[in-house]
Tab-separated table of C-alpha atoms in Angstrom:
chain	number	residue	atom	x	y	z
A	1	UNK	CA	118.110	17.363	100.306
A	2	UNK	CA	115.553	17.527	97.343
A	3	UNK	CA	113.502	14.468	96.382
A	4	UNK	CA	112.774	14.356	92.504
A	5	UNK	CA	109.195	14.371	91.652
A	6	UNK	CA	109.015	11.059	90.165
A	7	UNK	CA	110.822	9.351	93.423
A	8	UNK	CA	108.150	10.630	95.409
A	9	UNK	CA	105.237	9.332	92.952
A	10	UNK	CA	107.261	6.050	93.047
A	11	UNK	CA	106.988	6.131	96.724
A	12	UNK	CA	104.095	7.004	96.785
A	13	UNK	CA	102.890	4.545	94.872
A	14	UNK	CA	103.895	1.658	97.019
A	15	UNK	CA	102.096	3.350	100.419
A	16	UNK	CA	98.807	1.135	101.687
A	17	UNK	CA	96.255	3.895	100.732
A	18	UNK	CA	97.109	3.821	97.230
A	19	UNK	CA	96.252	0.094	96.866
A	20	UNK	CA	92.493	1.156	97.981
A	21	UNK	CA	90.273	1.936	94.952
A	22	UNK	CA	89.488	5.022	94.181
A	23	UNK	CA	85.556	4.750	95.026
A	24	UNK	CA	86.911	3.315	98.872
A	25	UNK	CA	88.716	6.638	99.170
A	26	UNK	CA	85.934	8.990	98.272
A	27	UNK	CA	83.619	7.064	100.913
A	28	UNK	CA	86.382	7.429	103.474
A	29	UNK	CA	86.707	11.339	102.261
A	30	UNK	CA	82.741	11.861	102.690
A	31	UNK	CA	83.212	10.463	106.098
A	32	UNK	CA	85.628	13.338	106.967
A	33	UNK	CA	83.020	15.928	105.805
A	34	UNK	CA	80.960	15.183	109.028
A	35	UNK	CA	84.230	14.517	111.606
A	36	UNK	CA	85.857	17.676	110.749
A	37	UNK	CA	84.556	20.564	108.908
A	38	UNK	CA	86.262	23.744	107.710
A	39	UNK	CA	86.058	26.614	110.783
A	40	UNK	CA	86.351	30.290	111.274
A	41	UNK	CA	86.675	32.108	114.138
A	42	UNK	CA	86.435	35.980	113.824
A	43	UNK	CA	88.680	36.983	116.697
A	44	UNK	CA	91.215	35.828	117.083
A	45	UNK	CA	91.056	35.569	112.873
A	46	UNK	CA	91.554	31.352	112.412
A	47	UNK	CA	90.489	29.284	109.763
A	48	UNK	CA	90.709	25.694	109.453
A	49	UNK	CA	90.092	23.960	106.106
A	50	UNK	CA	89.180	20.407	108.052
A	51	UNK	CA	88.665	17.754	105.861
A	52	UNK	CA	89.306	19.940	102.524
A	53	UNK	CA	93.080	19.693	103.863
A	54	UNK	CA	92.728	16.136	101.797
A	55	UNK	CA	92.954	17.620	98.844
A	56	UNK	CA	96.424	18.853	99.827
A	57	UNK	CA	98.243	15.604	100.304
A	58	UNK	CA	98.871	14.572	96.991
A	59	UNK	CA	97.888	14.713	93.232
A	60	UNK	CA	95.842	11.356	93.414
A	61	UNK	CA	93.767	12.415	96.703
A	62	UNK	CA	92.868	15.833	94.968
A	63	UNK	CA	91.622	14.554	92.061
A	64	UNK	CA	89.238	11.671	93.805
A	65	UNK	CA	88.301	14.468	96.225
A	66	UNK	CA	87.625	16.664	93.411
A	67	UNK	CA	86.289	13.744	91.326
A	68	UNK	CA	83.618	12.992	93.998
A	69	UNK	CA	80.914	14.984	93.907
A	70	UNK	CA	79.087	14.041	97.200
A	71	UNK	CA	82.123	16.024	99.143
A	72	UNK	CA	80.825	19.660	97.480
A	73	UNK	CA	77.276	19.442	98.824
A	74	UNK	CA	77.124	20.837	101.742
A	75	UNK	CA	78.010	24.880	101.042
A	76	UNK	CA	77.099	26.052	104.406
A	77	UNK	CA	80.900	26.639	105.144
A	78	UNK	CA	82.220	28.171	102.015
A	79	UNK	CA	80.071	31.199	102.593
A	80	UNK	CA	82.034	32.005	105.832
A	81	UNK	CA	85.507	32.047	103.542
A	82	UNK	CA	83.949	34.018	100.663
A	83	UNK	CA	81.463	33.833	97.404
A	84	UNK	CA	84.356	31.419	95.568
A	85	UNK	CA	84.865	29.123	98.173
A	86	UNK	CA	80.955	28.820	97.462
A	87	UNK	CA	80.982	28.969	93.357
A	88	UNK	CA	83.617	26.043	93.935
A	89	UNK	CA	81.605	23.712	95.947
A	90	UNK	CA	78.552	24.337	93.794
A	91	UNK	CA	80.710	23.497	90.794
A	92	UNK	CA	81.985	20.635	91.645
A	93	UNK	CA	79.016	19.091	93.571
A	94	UNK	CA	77.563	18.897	89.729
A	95	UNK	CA	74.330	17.282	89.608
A	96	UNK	CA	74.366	16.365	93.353
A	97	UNK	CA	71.343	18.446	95.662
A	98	UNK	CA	72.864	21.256	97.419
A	99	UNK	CA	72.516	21.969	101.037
A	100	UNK	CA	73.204	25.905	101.763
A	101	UNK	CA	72.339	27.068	105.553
């Protein structure tokens, strides 16, 4: 069964987290950086995005995700998925200090 788009936003609408501000859920986002961080293993091959897997849940997550700078700071990670993973992280840290390991 398919659920149109704007049923979903409806729902979505209604759930607990979207009643917190915007600013709460950025804070609760940088939190994540530190509990679970994107992985890679070489062998076997496994990545794990960690807490970037917040920007996959749903339109208004990505955007404060991608809307709060703090989250992009640390690039030590990025580097182990590739030179854009990096570029990305720089980009949207903006004016925030960078930490690269």
């Amino acid at each position: 069964m398919l659920v149109d788009p704007l049923d979903r936003q409806q729902h979505n609408a209604n759930l607990p987290s979207s009643r917190l501000p915007p600013e709460t859920m950025g804070h609760i986002f940088t939190i994540l950086v530190s509990i679970d961080p994107p992985t890679r293993t070489d062998y076997p091959v496994k990545i794990s995005i960690g807490w970037l897997s917040v920007t996959h849940v749903c339109q208004r997550w990505r955007d404060i995700a991608l809307h709060t700078p703090m989250l992009w700071t640390d690039i030590a990670f990025p580097f182990v998925f590739g030179e854009h993973w990096a570029a990305a992280f720089s980009s949207r840290a903006r004016d925030m200090p960078l930490t690269i390991q």
